[in-house]
Amino acid sequence: MSDRLVAALSAIVGPDAVVADRASLTTYESDAFGLVRGDARAVVLPRSTDEVSRVVALCHREHVPVVPRGAGTGLSGGAAPVDGGVIVETARMKRILSIDAAARLAVVQPGVANAVLSAAARPHGLVFGPDPSSGAVCTLGGNAAENAGGPHALKHGLTTQHVLGLEVVLANGEVVNLGGAVDGMPGYDLVGLFVGSEGLLGVTTALTVRLSPLAPETRTLLVAFPSLVAGCEAVGDLIEAGLEPSALEALDRGTIATIEASAEYAAGYPLDAELALLVDLDGTAVEVERAVAEASRICRARGATEIREGADESSRRKLWKGRKSAFGAMGRLRGDVYVLDGTVPRSALPRVLAFTVDVAARYGLTICNVFHAGDGNLHPNISFDGRDPDMTRRALAAGAEILRACVDAGGSITGEHGVGVEKLSFMHWMFGERELAEMEALKRLVDPSLSLNPGKLIPSTKGCAEAKGKHDLVGEPR
Amino acid sequence: MSLREPPAVRETLARAIGAARLRDGAAPRDLVDDLLPPVVARPESAGEVAELLGCAAREGFAVIPTAGGTRRAFGNPPERADVLLDLGALASLREWSPRDGVLVAEPALAVGDAERLVAADAQTLAGDWPVRSTGTLGGSAAAGRPPLDALGPAGPRWSVIGVEVALPDGTLRRHGARVAKNVAGFDVTRLHVGALGTLGVITEITLRARPRAGRKSETPFSESNAFRANVLGPDGTEVAAVELRMPGGRLAPAEPPTTLCLDEPADSASARDRFRAWLARWREVASAANGVAIVLAAPPSWKRDVDVWCGEPPAALPLMRKLKALYDPTRVLNPGRYVAGL
Ligand SMILES: Cc1cc2nc3c(=O)[nH]c(=O)nc-3n(C[C@H](O)[C@H](O)[C@H](O)COP(=O)(O)OP(=O)(O)OC[C@H]3O[C@@H](n4cnc5c(N)ncnc54)[C@H](O)[C@@H]3O)c2cc1C
Ligand SMILES: Cc1cc2nc3c(=O)[nH]c(=O)nc-3n(C[C@H](O)[C@H](O)[C@H](O)COP(=O)(O)OP(=O)(O)OC[C@H]3O[C@@H](n4cnc5c(N)ncnc54)[C@H](O)[C@@H]3O)c2cc1C
């Protein structure tokens, strides 16, 4: 039966663009959130919108689920084939279709990597705003599906503010264009609905995105604080002073120690700091000069013990190096890292951050915090050994407790990584029954047979999805 | 035309939200284009708005929400108008937290008042937002156009981070959060922003402010990507306005003219015909450049001749129809005013 499906898929995309052998399929069991897995029947690698459309239409006729996939760097299980089915991977749709520098627009296929677009835009003095730390590999289709952010989201926004138009293949194979080449096209903001919909509403086959002018000048400050609270309060002070850093990142003592312990990633960060802030200030030379002075003054007033400045590209890159490799360095601790993604209002940062320290102690776990402080977007990273079931259970329970605290502080269970499978059981902390039913109704409006990326985002549709992972993800604390 | 007689409308609504909230519509101030809704309702809570919508949906009364009234002429003329829903009593500030850069308010809080409040803390809502002091936050979210000179992230998809809406099924829904960075679930907030109140009525809005500094540093790059073309009557007053929104601000050279000067009276058939022809030419130019030409304001009789939103309906119109049917199956919210008569 599966062979018939594979043959039909091969007839559309060619046999070289279908992966169906067990050994190769294991790579596709999960995404970067390794705790949920599933077995796909096949992976297809279409080259064009038309091929995607025919593949999706075929799966629709055959009642086979379709799981869109970019680079598989998602951190919530969004691309894991938990309900089986066919994975549509965009790896062969990597063309930048056009860059219109005057209009500051690009049209791209979904498989183009985030950093590849920015590199192509740079000669025009432009950049694609969202810059997830995974930018070198993650795809623009994946960015749109997750509404990805990044260190510079504070000033330059999430993906949704940069997508003007989408070409999508709906669950029945129909191709539809949403939005266009300008903001404010007539009609409901379907682009706004589809961005962040985690592949549940359509397979994106092309995107029209905004490109932003590169700032004339950027300077970076690395500021060391003697306590978590002092550092977090400085974050609030900077914003309240009317400064708008383009990035305002934070690393705690544990993160710094981990980075510095690795020969490969060491960046010379201050080992004695409880919290270090990495602050990018951009604008015209005059503005940046003023902002740097003001930011330094504010940080000193909060007890900063050291301020280093990177004024040129190479010294800036050095200061950022540790931050960029933080996740990689953490993987060295115990092998597995559970990356949380809760958001809290800035004023709640000191309290919730202190809470993560408390949770780590109670569960006997190592939690390192490296996060988008300006946005209040926390990434507590829980190190654990996935081969140890008890430790894994503790990691999940600790994570749930922290995310619950984020919601209680008026924030969110996810700032940029999405709900996927990981946070399904946390959705009702944020939404009432009516709102969740509304999301399901929106899903059914576009995909009545629930065949696109089933088992994700909407708790009530989890139904038959049978996660292969041995860990129960319902780690809800009381 | 309403199916019901005005007295019946008023009696039925009185049972839903109380007679004290109702009055008769009076020209000219309650006119919606050239229709006069027989009843004006002024609810005093979000719950009452939901009650009213539930009742209207059951009875088939067409509801026209209004707040500041500054953009009441925007959109196609409504097919029917039974109730003018005056949101003016829902105008209080719920919260302004300068440290979080988050403002929560009832829908009829004036944009100007909100902006003054956040400006006192060196922040701004307006950097991303068209401001008019008598226009309201809810009205801006429902009817506002994205900023004309957006560079980088701006506009409602940046500013509006959460809403509470009343729906025609008589319920209230909350979407979004008090934080800007939030990707939990479908971003349902987006559907109500720019929907001109055709899916639901915004009863609370959560906005993010940004430091003023950011606003300033953007100015040197500013470059408009939308233009306003207009029609002037024989006495020089503006009779109609059209937004020309082109990628990168491209405009074709002087032709067709950005200002059409009439020498005949605006209510003449020939004026209407000239407007229609002029708009059609602009729409050709706009669509050739992947842009749009949207009528911001025009006499009702001119608007009935065209779709104010577009020449060709959007490719996703079938999906939009399904959305409208999901939220407002009996078509009671601003019926006909939205794109392609939605
Ligand atoms: C080291 C590391 C750092 C990271 N840093 C950040 C960060 O700073 N900010 C941030 O936001 N995220 C970050 N992430 C998470 C991840 O990189 C993003 O979510 C990214 O957007 C996923 O892109 P992808 O191409 O890998 O998508 P995948 O993981 O393949 O898929 C993600 C989701 O998108 C859907 N999808 C993919 N392509 C399409 C398509 N064409 N049409 C429809 N749906 C589609 C999938 O079904 C799935 O639900 C990080 C991840 C890692 C591993
Ligand atoms: C096309 C356009 C261009 C604009 N350009 C500018 C500009 O360049 N500069 C500037 O300063 N301002 C501009 N604005 C004005 C600013 O956006 C207005 O102040 C605001 O749109 C109207 O607010 P209001 O309360 O007066 O709305 P109203 O006129 O009362 O209502 C406008 C529309 O929104 C609906 N509506 C109102 N409130 C709600 C609600 N709570 N829920 C659901 N629907 C609702 C109404 O039914 C109506 O259709 C523009 C507005 C529009 C529409």
mmCIF file of C-alpha atoms and ligand atoms in Angstrom, chain A residues 31-32 68-75 78-79 90 110 132-134 138-139 141-143 145-146 148-151 198-199 202-204 327 372 416-417 453, ligand 1:
data_model
loop_
_atom_site.group_PDB
_atom_site.id
_atom_site.type_symbol
_atom_site.label_atom_id
_atom_site.label_comp_id
_atom_site.label_asym_id
_atom_site.label_seq_id
_atom_site.Cartn_x
_atom_site.Cartn_y
_atom_site.Cartn_z
ATOM 1 C CA ASP A 31 13.124 18.210 14.518
ATOM 2 C CA ALA A 32 15.536 19.947 16.913
ATOM 3 C CA PRO A 68 5.684 20.564 5.764
ATOM 4 C CA ARG A 69 9.339 20.753 6.676
ATOM 5 C CA GLY A 70 12.091 23.302 6.187
ATOM 6 C CA ALA A 71 15.464 22.702 7.783
ATOM 7 C CA GLY A 72 14.067 20.866 10.802
ATOM 8 C CA THR A 73 15.571 23.318 13.312
ATOM 9 C CA GLY A 74 12.207 23.863 15.001
ATOM 10 C CA LEU A 75 12.284 23.576 18.780
ATOM 11 C CA GLY A 78 6.427 21.184 14.649
ATOM 12 C CA ALA A 79 8.014 19.214 11.830
ATOM 13 C CA THR A 90 11.464 22.410 0.840
ATOM 14 C CA PRO A 110 10.386 28.733 0.969
ATOM 15 C CA PRO A 132 17.060 33.749 14.412
ATOM 16 C CA SER A 133 20.270 32.338 15.849
ATOM 17 C CA SER A 134 19.701 29.339 13.574
ATOM 18 C CA CYS A 138 16.655 27.579 9.007
ATOM 19 C CA THR A 139 14.404 28.393 6.070
ATOM 20 C CA GLY A 141 9.241 29.017 4.993
ATOM 21 C CA GLY A 142 9.993 27.736 8.488
ATOM 22 C CA ASN A 143 10.471 31.289 9.791
ATOM 23 C CA ALA A 145 5.411 29.134 9.835
ATOM 24 C CA GLU A 146 6.836 29.765 13.308
ATOM 25 C CA ALA A 148 10.410 33.433 14.070
ATOM 26 C CA GLY A 149 12.188 36.155 15.951
ATOM 27 C CA GLY A 150 15.795 36.557 16.935
ATOM 28 C CA PRO A 151 18.138 38.777 18.919
ATOM 29 C CA GLU A 198 2.963 26.208 12.046
ATOM 30 C CA GLY A 199 2.138 24.543 8.750
ATOM 31 C CA GLY A 202 -1.093 25.588 4.045
ATOM 32 C CA VAL A 203 2.286 24.780 2.580
ATOM 33 C CA THR A 204 4.090 27.999 1.748
ATOM 34 C CA PHE A 327 23.137 26.614 22.460
ATOM 35 C CA HIS A 372 16.198 38.128 24.544
ATOM 36 C CA GLU A 416 9.174 32.523 18.988
ATOM 37 C CA HIS A 417 9.548 28.723 18.931
ATOM 38 C CA ASN A 453 0.422 18.867 10.017
HETATM 39 C C1 LIG C 1 20.414 26.511 17.654
HETATM 40 C C2 LIG C 1 19.055 27.021 17.383
HETATM 41 C C3 LIG C 1 18.803 28.378 17.542
HETATM 42 C C4 LIG C 1 17.553 28.892 17.299
HETATM 43 N N1 LIG C 1 17.352 30.239 17.449
HETATM 44 C C5 LIG C 1 16.140 30.762 17.185
HETATM 45 C C6 LIG C 1 15.917 32.166 17.335
HETATM 46 O O1 LIG C 1 16.796 32.932 17.699
HETATM 47 N N2 LIG C 1 14.673 32.636 17.059
HETATM 48 C C7 LIG C 1 13.660 31.819 16.648
HETATM 49 O O2 LIG C 1 12.571 32.302 16.405
HETATM 50 N N3 LIG C 1 13.851 30.493 16.492
HETATM 51 C C8 LIG C 1 15.046 29.940 16.765
HETATM 52 N N4 LIG C 1 15.229 28.585 16.602
HETATM 53 C C9 LIG C 1 14.094 27.737 16.190
HETATM 54 C C10 LIG C 1 13.979 27.478 14.668
HETATM 55 O O3 LIG C 1 15.229 27.660 14.030
HETATM 56 C C11 LIG C 1 12.928 28.363 14.029
HETATM 57 O O4 LIG C 1 11.658 28.023 14.521
HETATM 58 C C12 LIG C 1 12.900 28.299 12.490
HETATM 59 O O5 LIG C 1 11.986 29.273 12.023
HETATM 60 C C13 LIG C 1 12.510 26.950 11.948
HETATM 61 O O6 LIG C 1 12.817 26.908 10.578
HETATM 62 P P1 LIG C 1 13.037 25.536 9.825
HETATM 63 O O7 LIG C 1 13.250 25.824 8.389
HETATM 64 O O8 LIG C 1 14.099 24.756 10.486
HETATM 65 O O9 LIG C 1 11.627 24.852 10.030
HETATM 66 P P2 LIG C 1 11.251 23.358 10.501
HETATM 67 O O10 LIG C 1 11.813 23.054 11.836
HETATM 68 O O11 LIG C 1 11.532 22.417 9.392
HETATM 69 O O12 LIG C 1 9.680 23.525 10.638
HETATM 70 C C14 LIG C 1 9.139 24.382 11.616
HETATM 71 C C15 LIG C 1 7.627 24.451 11.410
HETATM 72 O O13 LIG C 1 7.348 25.121 10.205
HETATM 73 C C16 LIG C 1 6.569 24.328 9.348
HETATM 74 N N5 LIG C 1 7.048 24.608 7.988
HETATM 75 C C17 LIG C 1 8.315 24.567 7.528
HETATM 76 N N6 LIG C 1 8.352 24.939 6.238
HETATM 77 C C18 LIG C 1 7.081 25.229 5.873
HETATM 78 C C19 LIG C 1 6.471 25.664 4.654
HETATM 79 N N7 LIG C 1 7.163 25.879 3.542
HETATM 80 N N8 LIG C 1 5.127 25.861 4.658
HETATM 81 C C20 LIG C 1 4.401 25.641 5.768
HETATM 82 N N9 LIG C 1 4.925 25.232 6.928
HETATM 83 C C21 LIG C 1 6.252 25.031 6.990
HETATM 84 C C22 LIG C 1 6.780 22.913 9.824
HETATM 85 O O14 LIG C 1 5.669 22.094 9.522
HETATM 86 C C23 LIG C 1 6.951 23.106 11.306
HETATM 87 O O15 LIG C 1 5.696 23.193 11.922
HETATM 88 C C24 LIG C 1 16.489 28.038 16.876
HETATM 89 C C25 LIG C 1 16.737 26.684 16.700
HETATM 90 C C26 LIG C 1 17.998 26.160 16.947
HETATM 91 C C27 LIG C 1 18.209 24.716 16.752
#
